[in-house]
Amino acid sequence: MTASFLASFERAATAWTETAWAVAWQSVLVVAAFAIVAAGLRRASPALRCWLWRIASFKLLLMPLWVVVWLSPPLPPQPTVSRPSAGPAVPASEDPAPDFGRRPPGLGLDPDRPAVASAPAAKGATSWRSALFAAWCLGVVAGVGALVGQGRRLALALERATPTSDARLLGLVEELAGRLGLRRVPGVVELDAATSPFVCGPRSPILVLPPRLADALEGEPLRAVLLHELEHLRRRDLLWDWLPALARVVYVVHPAARYVAYRALLERELACDRAAMDLAGQDAAAYASTLVEVVSLPSLRRFAIPAASAASPNPEE
């Protein structure tokens, strides 16, 4: 049983190594091409560049499938079957002459000799392909476990959150959600462990705020902060962020996937910043002052958990 498993694992590792090597160097070329295009779009909107890097993430996820098809050997041509020419008919009453020169199957063979050669014994030592394949499998399992653990920690943190009772804040959130065209107004809760405002839950969206944020910010700064978070819901970032996150899981430690995820999340935040500035009527200097004021709040200096989304593998900050 163990020898059969090791042999099967070795065959899988050999096939994986060929695919992984092709994907490893081709993904670098693909990401480099996307980086060149992004450099040419540096004056374009951050939303456009964000979609560019999301497409790059999707391309990375499809690349292993394309490489498998590319490396697969072509199917052998089907042999043509030629029908023998019709010979003289043999009367039914006459039996064909026996062929004494042909040996019936199974006769004349050594009974002590096996008909089929036995399979070679499995190697005792694990090859480098098997070791590398096992390391990749462990890396994928660790990546999936990290995403599950992140969602679990957020769920436990939300159990300690308290719904806000500030009628002014609830009215402002409802107003801004309608301005952005959101079909569902998110619930608003306060969480002591929140390091910054964030949103979570694509089906039942929740806006999580640090305590006393509405008291510390007034007017346009508060509107800008809320618009930034609500813009994540309008853009459906909670769902689209799974593309770079899954690419990082599949590629484990490959720098190309990590760079794509970094650029996608960076452009995502810049796109929400741009929308918040435009809708709140703030310029870059005023918006930067708002961000500094948010991170300088006393309630955010205490020990806190990282902001994370239950539906998105990345924080919506």
mmCIF file of C-alpha atoms in Angstrom:
data_model
loop_
_atom_site.group_PDB
_atom_site.id
_atom_site.type_symbol
_atom_site.label_atom_id
_atom_site.label_comp_id
_atom_site.label_asym_id
_atom_site.label_seq_id
_atom_site.Cartn_x
_atom_site.Cartn_y
_atom_site.Cartn_z
ATOM 1 C CA MET A 1 0.000 0.000 0.000
ATOM 2 C CA THR A 2 2.748 2.440 0.947
ATOM 3 C CA ALA A 3 4.842 1.559 -2.097
ATOM 4 C CA SER A 4 1.847 2.045 -4.389
ATOM 5 C CA PHE A 5 1.066 5.421 -2.811
ATOM 6 C CA LEU A 6 4.665 6.587 -3.123
ATOM 7 C CA ALA A 7 4.756 5.533 -6.764
ATOM 8 C CA SER A 8 1.520 7.405 -7.492
ATOM 9 C CA PHE A 9 2.765 10.442 -5.586
ATOM 10 C CA GLU A 10 6.008 10.392 -7.557
ATOM 11 C CA ARG A 11 4.118 10.313 -10.850
ATOM 12 C CA ALA A 12 1.943 13.219 -9.739
ATOM 13 C CA ALA A 13 5.017 15.136 -8.573
ATOM 14 C CA THR A 14 6.740 14.594 -11.918
ATOM 15 C CA ALA A 15 3.738 15.916 -13.841
ATOM 16 C CA TRP A 16 3.372 18.831 -11.411
ATOM 17 C CA THR A 17 7.057 19.763 -11.720
ATOM 18 C CA GLU A 18 6.821 20.086 -15.485
ATOM 19 C CA THR A 19 3.717 22.265 -15.204
ATOM 20 C CA ALA A 20 5.063 24.336 -12.299
ATOM 21 C CA TRP A 21 8.298 25.142 -14.086
ATOM 22 C CA ALA A 22 6.458 26.351 -17.182
ATOM 23 C CA VAL A 23 4.009 28.380 -15.080
ATOM 24 C CA ALA A 24 6.801 29.882 -12.955
ATOM 25 C CA TRP A 25 8.711 31.550 -15.778
ATOM 26 C CA GLN A 26 5.694 32.336 -17.955
ATOM 27 C CA SER A 27 3.913 34.088 -15.079
ATOM 28 C CA VAL A 28 6.894 36.408 -14.675
ATOM 29 C CA LEU A 29 6.611 37.421 -18.330
ATOM 30 C CA VAL A 30 2.853 37.928 -18.020
ATOM 31 C CA VAL A 31 3.153 40.099 -14.912
ATOM 32 C CA ALA A 32 5.954 42.106 -16.528
ATOM 33 C CA ALA A 33 3.685 42.779 -19.511
ATOM 34 C CA PHE A 34 0.881 43.932 -17.209
ATOM 35 C CA ALA A 35 3.332 46.163 -15.334
ATOM 36 C CA ILE A 36 4.353 47.840 -18.593
ATOM 37 C CA VAL A 37 0.706 48.474 -19.462
ATOM 38 C CA ALA A 38 0.044 49.824 -15.955
ATOM 39 C CA ALA A 39 3.005 52.179 -16.279
ATOM 40 C CA GLY A 40 1.471 53.538 -19.468
ATOM 41 C CA LEU A 41 -1.804 54.101 -17.575
ATOM 42 C CA ARG A 42 -0.246 55.955 -14.651
ATOM 43 C CA ARG A 43 -2.272 59.071 -15.522
ATOM 44 C CA ALA A 44 -5.501 57.088 -15.866
ATOM 45 C CA SER A 45 -7.983 56.532 -13.061
ATOM 46 C CA PRO A 46 -6.985 54.141 -10.250
ATOM 47 C CA ALA A 47 -10.181 52.178 -10.897
ATOM 48 C CA LEU A 48 -8.941 51.297 -14.391
ATOM 49 C CA ARG A 49 -5.555 50.173 -13.067
ATOM 50 C CA CYS A 50 -7.285 48.156 -10.343
ATOM 51 C CA TRP A 51 -9.231 46.232 -12.970
ATOM 52 C CA LEU A 52 -6.027 45.720 -14.913
ATOM 53 C CA TRP A 53 -4.412 43.945 -11.968
ATOM 54 C CA ARG A 54 -7.545 41.946 -11.277
ATOM 55 C CA ILE A 55 -7.398 40.690 -14.843
ATOM 56 C CA ALA A 56 -3.757 39.796 -14.203
ATOM 57 C CA SER A 57 -4.851 37.789 -11.147
ATOM 58 C CA PHE A 58 -7.428 35.945 -13.224
ATOM 59 C CA LYS A 59 -4.792 35.247 -15.851
ATOM 60 C CA LEU A 60 -2.503 33.742 -13.213
ATOM 61 C CA LEU A 61 -5.302 31.469 -12.024
ATOM 62 C CA LEU A 62 -5.973 30.242 -15.564
ATOM 63 C CA MET A 63 -2.327 29.813 -16.507
ATOM 64 C CA PRO A 64 -1.823 26.345 -14.920
ATOM 65 C CA LEU A 65 -4.793 25.004 -16.889
ATOM 66 C CA TRP A 66 -3.464 26.488 -20.118
ATOM 67 C CA VAL A 67 0.003 25.075 -19.495
ATOM 68 C CA VAL A 68 -1.409 21.599 -18.843
ATOM 69 C CA VAL A 69 -3.163 21.690 -22.204
ATOM 70 C CA TRP A 70 -0.033 23.069 -23.868
ATOM 71 C CA LEU A 71 2.215 20.360 -22.417
ATOM 72 C CA SER A 72 -0.193 17.512 -23.121
ATOM 73 C CA PRO A 73 1.056 15.289 -25.972
ATOM 74 C CA PRO A 74 -1.075 15.325 -29.110
ATOM 75 C CA LEU A 75 -3.434 12.445 -29.639
ATOM 76 C CA PRO A 76 -2.008 9.713 -31.902
ATOM 77 C CA PRO A 77 -3.561 9.523 -35.356
ATOM 78 C CA GLN A 78 -6.274 6.966 -35.715
ATOM 79 C CA PRO A 79 -5.072 3.941 -37.784
ATOM 80 C CA THR A 80 -6.877 3.429 -41.023
ATOM 81 C CA VAL A 81 -8.555 0.044 -41.301
ATOM 82 C CA SER A 82 -8.321 -1.441 -44.794
ATOM 83 C CA ARG A 83 -10.749 -4.146 -45.724
ATOM 84 C CA PRO A 84 -9.189 -7.269 -47.293
ATOM 85 C CA SER A 85 -10.016 -7.963 -50.866
ATOM 86 C CA ALA A 86 -12.646 -10.569 -51.411
ATOM 87 C CA GLY A 87 -11.109 -13.951 -52.220
ATOM 88 C CA PRO A 88 -12.638 -17.096 -53.610
ATOM 89 C CA ALA A 89 -15.484 -18.306 -51.502
ATOM 90 C CA VAL A 90 -14.894 -21.503 -49.549
ATOM 91 C CA PRO A 91 -17.747 -23.961 -49.672
ATOM 92 C CA ALA A 92 -19.490 -24.388 -46.367
ATOM 93 C CA SER A 93 -19.070 -28.138 -46.512
ATOM 94 C CA GLU A 94 -15.326 -27.904 -46.805
ATOM 95 C CA ASP A 95 -13.291 -27.065 -43.701
ATOM 96 C CA PRO A 96 -10.186 -24.934 -44.148
ATOM 97 C CA ALA A 97 -6.896 -26.750 -43.987
ATOM 98 C CA PRO A 98 -5.467 -26.742 -40.480
ATOM 99 C CA ASP A 99 -2.374 -24.623 -39.877
ATOM 100 C CA PHE A 100 0.028 -26.954 -38.078
ATOM 101 C CA GLY A 101 2.772 -24.333 -38.028
ATOM 102 C CA ARG A 102 0.876 -21.958 -35.747
ATOM 103 C CA ARG A 103 1.169 -22.616 -32.051
ATOM 104 C CA PRO A 104 -2.012 -22.255 -30.026
ATOM 105 C CA PRO A 105 -1.853 -19.495 -27.430
ATOM 106 C CA GLY A 106 -0.643 -20.541 -24.030
ATOM 107 C CA LEU A 107 1.308 -23.572 -25.246
ATOM 108 C CA GLY A 108 5.043 -23.812 -25.174
ATOM 109 C CA LEU A 109 5.415 -21.188 -22.403
ATOM 110 C CA ASP A 110 7.352 -21.737 -19.234
ATOM 111 C CA PRO A 111 4.733 -22.020 -16.472
ATOM 112 C CA ASP A 112 7.239 -20.769 -13.902
ATOM 113 C CA ARG A 113 7.919 -17.583 -15.873
ATOM 114 C CA PRO A 114 5.430 -14.720 -15.383
ATOM 115 C CA ALA A 115 3.732 -13.494 -18.536
ATOM 116 C CA VAL A 116 4.093 -9.813 -17.592
ATOM 117 C CA ALA A 117 7.209 -8.307 -16.122
ATOM 118 C CA SER A 118 6.708 -7.117 -12.596
ATOM 119 C CA ALA A 119 6.625 -3.379 -11.932
ATOM 120 C CA PRO A 120 9.854 -1.913 -10.645
ATOM 121 C CA ALA A 121 10.038 -1.501 -6.946
ATOM 122 C CA ALA A 122 9.376 1.932 -5.553
ATOM 123 C CA LYS A 123 12.387 3.942 -4.681
ATOM 124 C CA GLY A 124 13.220 4.057 -1.050
ATOM 125 C CA ALA A 125 14.371 7.667 -1.053
ATOM 126 C CA THR A 126 11.993 10.518 -1.873
ATOM 127 C CA SER A 127 13.006 12.430 -4.989
ATOM 128 C CA TRP A 128 13.379 16.188 -5.066
ATOM 129 C CA ARG A 129 10.230 16.400 -7.199
ATOM 130 C CA SER A 130 8.166 14.704 -4.510
ATOM 131 C CA ALA A 131 9.668 16.920 -1.815
ATOM 132 C CA LEU A 132 8.934 20.072 -3.815
ATOM 133 C CA PHE A 133 5.410 18.921 -4.606
ATOM 134 C CA ALA A 134 4.766 18.126 -0.944
ATOM 135 C CA ALA A 135 6.047 21.574 0.073
ATOM 136 C CA TRP A 136 3.696 23.220 -2.424
ATOM 137 C CA CYS A 137 0.740 21.206 -1.104
ATOM 138 C CA LEU A 138 1.571 22.261 2.446
ATOM 139 C CA GLY A 139 1.845 25.882 1.310
ATOM 140 C CA VAL A 140 -1.592 25.767 -0.300
ATOM 141 C CA VAL A 141 -3.087 24.190 2.812
ATOM 142 C CA ALA A 142 -1.439 26.874 4.957
ATOM 143 C CA GLY A 143 -2.805 29.622 2.698
ATOM 144 C CA VAL A 144 -6.324 28.250 2.847
ATOM 145 C CA GLY A 145 -6.007 27.865 6.612
ATOM 146 C CA ALA A 146 -4.908 31.488 6.928
ATOM 147 C CA LEU A 147 -7.994 32.689 5.036
ATOM 148 C CA VAL A 148 -10.284 30.515 7.133
ATOM 149 C CA GLY A 149 -8.608 31.677 10.330
ATOM 150 C CA GLN A 150 -8.909 35.311 9.294
ATOM 151 C CA GLY A 151 -12.619 34.939 8.690
ATOM 152 C CA ARG A 152 -13.029 33.101 11.977
ATOM 153 C CA ARG A 153 -11.242 35.844 13.923
ATOM 154 C CA LEU A 154 -13.441 38.472 12.323
ATOM 155 C CA ALA A 155 -16.598 36.519 13.136
ATOM 156 C CA LEU A 156 -15.544 36.293 16.781
ATOM 157 C CA ALA A 157 -14.753 40.006 16.838
ATOM 158 C CA LEU A 158 -18.133 40.932 15.348
ATOM 159 C CA GLU A 159 -19.836 39.015 18.145
ATOM 160 C CA ARG A 160 -18.438 41.656 20.500
ATOM 161 C CA ALA A 161 -19.534 44.576 18.313
ATOM 162 C CA THR A 162 -22.437 46.769 19.396
ATOM 163 C CA PRO A 163 -24.917 48.381 16.984
ATOM 164 C CA THR A 164 -24.591 52.143 17.003
ATOM 165 C CA SER A 165 -27.409 54.186 18.487
ATOM 166 C CA ASP A 166 -26.307 57.497 16.974
ATOM 167 C CA ALA A 167 -29.308 58.605 14.920
ATOM 168 C CA ARG A 168 -27.265 61.302 13.178
ATOM 169 C CA LEU A 169 -24.656 58.778 12.071
ATOM 170 C CA LEU A 170 -27.281 56.286 10.885
ATOM 171 C CA GLY A 171 -29.030 58.994 8.901
ATOM 172 C CA LEU A 172 -25.759 60.079 7.309
ATOM 173 C CA VAL A 173 -24.899 56.508 6.308
ATOM 174 C CA GLU A 174 -28.348 56.053 4.766
ATOM 175 C CA GLU A 175 -28.003 59.326 2.870
ATOM 176 C CA LEU A 176 -24.565 58.491 1.480
ATOM 177 C CA ALA A 177 -25.610 54.941 0.586
ATOM 178 C CA GLY A 178 -28.494 56.327 -1.444
ATOM 179 C CA ARG A 179 -26.163 58.810 -3.095
ATOM 180 C CA LEU A 180 -23.898 55.964 -4.197
ATOM 181 C CA GLY A 181 -26.853 53.926 -5.446
ATOM 182 C CA LEU A 182 -26.504 51.067 -2.963
ATOM 183 C CA ARG A 183 -29.575 48.849 -2.968
ATOM 184 C CA ARG A 184 -29.045 47.872 0.662
ATOM 185 C CA VAL A 185 -27.961 50.188 3.448
ATOM 186 C CA PRO A 186 -25.284 48.462 5.541
ATOM 187 C CA GLY A 187 -25.703 47.977 9.237
ATOM 188 C CA VAL A 188 -23.484 50.162 11.413
ATOM 189 C CA VAL A 189 -21.708 48.720 14.453
ATOM 190 C CA GLU A 190 -18.920 49.890 16.745
ATOM 191 C CA LEU A 191 -16.026 47.633 17.665
ATOM 192 C CA ASP A 192 -13.379 48.429 20.266
ATOM 193 C CA ALA A 193 -10.819 46.245 18.500
ATOM 194 C CA ALA A 194 -11.200 47.974 15.113
ATOM 195 C CA THR A 195 -8.024 49.718 13.988
ATOM 196 C CA SER A 196 -9.914 51.710 11.352
ATOM 197 C CA PRO A 197 -13.315 51.753 9.649
ATOM 198 C CA PHE A 198 -13.986 48.799 7.357
ATOM 199 C CA VAL A 199 -16.850 46.938 5.706
ATOM 200 C CA CYS A 200 -17.571 43.216 5.611
ATOM 201 C CA GLY A 201 -20.229 40.788 4.459
ATOM 202 C CA PRO A 202 -21.272 40.905 0.782
ATOM 203 C CA ARG A 203 -24.779 39.497 1.364
ATOM 204 C CA SER A 204 -25.448 41.358 4.630
ATOM 205 C CA PRO A 205 -23.026 44.297 4.527
ATOM 206 C CA ILE A 206 -21.843 45.749 7.802
ATOM 207 C CA LEU A 207 -19.960 48.994 8.349
ATOM 208 C CA VAL A 208 -17.635 48.626 11.337
ATOM 209 C CA LEU A 209 -16.423 51.815 13.010
ATOM 210 C CA PRO A 210 -14.091 52.474 15.921
ATOM 211 C CA PRO A 211 -15.836 53.836 19.020
ATOM 212 C CA ARG A 212 -16.565 57.567 19.090
ATOM 213 C CA LEU A 213 -15.436 58.080 15.507
ATOM 214 C CA ALA A 214 -18.532 60.156 14.746
ATOM 215 C CA ASP A 215 -17.819 62.361 17.773
ATOM 216 C CA ALA A 216 -14.190 62.931 16.788
ATOM 217 C CA LEU A 217 -14.932 63.755 13.139
ATOM 218 C CA GLU A 218 -17.514 66.237 11.963
ATOM 219 C CA GLY A 219 -18.716 67.555 8.658
ATOM 220 C CA GLU A 220 -16.782 66.771 5.501
ATOM 221 C CA PRO A 221 -14.052 64.618 7.130
ATOM 222 C CA LEU A 222 -16.673 62.182 8.466
ATOM 223 C CA ARG A 223 -18.482 62.127 5.137
ATOM 224 C CA ALA A 224 -15.217 61.383 3.329
ATOM 225 C CA VAL A 225 -14.426 58.445 5.632
ATOM 226 C CA LEU A 226 -17.895 56.955 5.244
ATOM 227 C CA LEU A 227 -17.875 57.473 1.477
ATOM 228 C CA HIS A 228 -14.571 55.621 1.205
ATOM 229 C CA GLU A 229 -15.972 52.571 2.978
ATOM 230 C CA LEU A 230 -19.303 52.623 1.162
ATOM 231 C CA GLU A 231 -17.456 52.874 -2.143
ATOM 232 C CA HIS A 232 -16.010 49.425 -1.423
ATOM 233 C CA LEU A 233 -19.565 48.073 -1.374
ATOM 234 C CA ARG A 234 -20.548 49.876 -4.562
ATOM 235 C CA ARG A 235 -17.497 48.465 -6.354
ATOM 236 C CA ARG A 236 -18.138 44.951 -4.951
ATOM 237 C CA ASP A 237 -14.565 44.799 -3.708
ATOM 238 C CA LEU A 238 -15.538 42.157 -1.158
ATOM 239 C CA LEU A 239 -16.042 39.690 -4.003
ATOM 240 C CA TRP A 240 -13.418 40.794 -6.512
ATOM 241 C CA ASP A 241 -10.660 40.711 -3.897
ATOM 242 C CA TRP A 242 -10.844 36.930 -3.988
ATOM 243 C CA LEU A 243 -9.025 36.903 -7.341
ATOM 244 C CA PRO A 244 -5.632 38.129 -6.046
ATOM 245 C CA ALA A 245 -6.124 36.244 -2.783
ATOM 246 C CA LEU A 246 -6.638 32.907 -4.537
ATOM 247 C CA ALA A 247 -3.709 33.617 -6.843
ATOM 248 C CA ARG A 248 -1.489 34.084 -3.788
ATOM 249 C CA VAL A 249 -2.725 30.797 -2.339
ATOM 250 C CA VAL A 250 -2.120 28.825 -5.537
ATOM 251 C CA TYR A 251 1.293 30.373 -6.227
ATOM 252 C CA VAL A 252 2.334 30.161 -2.538
ATOM 253 C CA VAL A 253 5.564 32.209 -2.393
ATOM 254 C CA HIS A 254 5.890 33.174 -6.055
ATOM 255 C CA PRO A 255 6.793 36.896 -6.168
ATOM 256 C CA ALA A 256 4.708 37.499 -9.299
ATOM 257 C CA ALA A 257 1.440 36.602 -7.545
ATOM 258 C CA ARG A 258 2.367 38.640 -4.484
ATOM 259 C CA TYR A 259 3.186 41.666 -6.620
ATOM 260 C CA VAL A 260 -0.115 41.390 -8.484
ATOM 261 C CA ALA A 261 -2.044 41.164 -5.197
ATOM 262 C CA TYR A 262 -0.175 44.172 -3.810
ATOM 263 C CA ARG A 263 -0.891 46.311 -6.872
ATOM 264 C CA ALA A 264 -4.555 45.262 -7.034
ATOM 265 C CA LEU A 265 -5.158 46.212 -3.392
ATOM 266 C CA LEU A 266 -3.182 49.439 -3.719
ATOM 267 C CA GLU A 267 -5.156 50.594 -6.758
ATOM 268 C CA ARG A 268 -8.369 49.530 -5.014
ATOM 269 C CA GLU A 269 -7.676 51.868 -2.117
ATOM 270 C CA LEU A 270 -6.634 54.691 -4.430
ATOM 271 C CA ALA A 271 -9.863 54.268 -6.404
ATOM 272 C CA CYS A 272 -11.948 54.552 -3.228
ATOM 273 C CA ASP A 273 -9.907 57.558 -2.117
ATOM 274 C CA ARG A 274 -10.542 59.278 -5.445
ATOM 275 C CA ALA A 275 -14.280 58.618 -5.228
ATOM 276 C CA ALA A 276 -14.433 59.844 -1.623
ATOM 277 C CA MET A 277 -12.609 63.069 -2.479
ATOM 278 C CA ASP A 278 -14.843 63.781 -5.461
ATOM 279 C CA LEU A 279 -18.105 63.063 -3.639
ATOM 280 C CA ALA A 280 -17.093 64.830 -0.416
ATOM 281 C CA GLY A 281 -15.744 67.863 -2.253
ATOM 282 C CA GLN A 282 -12.275 67.613 -0.710
ATOM 283 C CA ASP A 283 -8.952 68.193 -2.376
ATOM 284 C CA ALA A 284 -5.934 65.940 -1.865
ATOM 285 C CA ALA A 285 -4.531 68.014 1.011
ATOM 286 C CA ALA A 286 -7.819 68.093 2.923
ATOM 287 C CA TYR A 287 -8.370 64.378 2.407
ATOM 288 C CA ALA A 288 -4.845 63.585 3.595
ATOM 289 C CA SER A 289 -5.514 65.625 6.732
ATOM 290 C CA THR A 290 -8.668 63.582 7.293
ATOM 291 C CA LEU A 291 -6.721 60.327 7.096
ATOM 292 C CA VAL A 292 -4.130 61.623 9.544
ATOM 293 C CA GLU A 293 -6.903 62.651 11.910
ATOM 294 C CA VAL A 294 -8.503 59.206 11.730
ATOM 295 C CA VAL A 295 -5.325 57.276 12.517
ATOM 296 C CA SER A 296 -4.503 59.736 15.313
ATOM 297 C CA LEU A 297 -7.689 59.089 17.268
ATOM 298 C CA PRO A 298 -6.992 57.863 20.824
ATOM 299 C CA SER A 299 -9.403 54.948 20.378
ATOM 300 C CA LEU A 300 -7.218 53.584 17.572
ATOM 301 C CA ARG A 301 -3.977 53.514 19.550
ATOM 302 C CA ARG A 302 -4.959 50.651 21.812
ATOM 303 C CA PHE A 303 -4.254 47.009 21.084
ATOM 304 C CA ALA A 304 -6.462 45.983 18.185
ATOM 305 C CA ILE A 305 -7.030 43.166 15.770
ATOM 306 C CA PRO A 306 -6.395 43.730 12.073
ATOM 307 C CA ALA A 307 -9.449 44.824 10.150
ATOM 308 C CA ALA A 308 -10.548 41.999 7.874
ATOM 309 C CA SER A 309 -13.609 41.128 5.876
ATOM 310 C CA ALA A 310 -15.674 38.017 6.393
ATOM 311 C CA ALA A 311 -16.211 37.712 2.662
ATOM 312 C CA SER A 312 -13.040 39.268 1.381
ATOM 313 C CA PRO A 313 -9.592 37.895 2.196
ATOM 314 C CA ASN A 314 -8.217 41.412 2.432
ATOM 315 C CA PRO A 315 -8.990 44.249 4.831
ATOM 316 C CA GLU A 316 -11.294 46.965 3.581
ATOM 317 C CA GLU A 317 -9.598 49.965 5.143
#
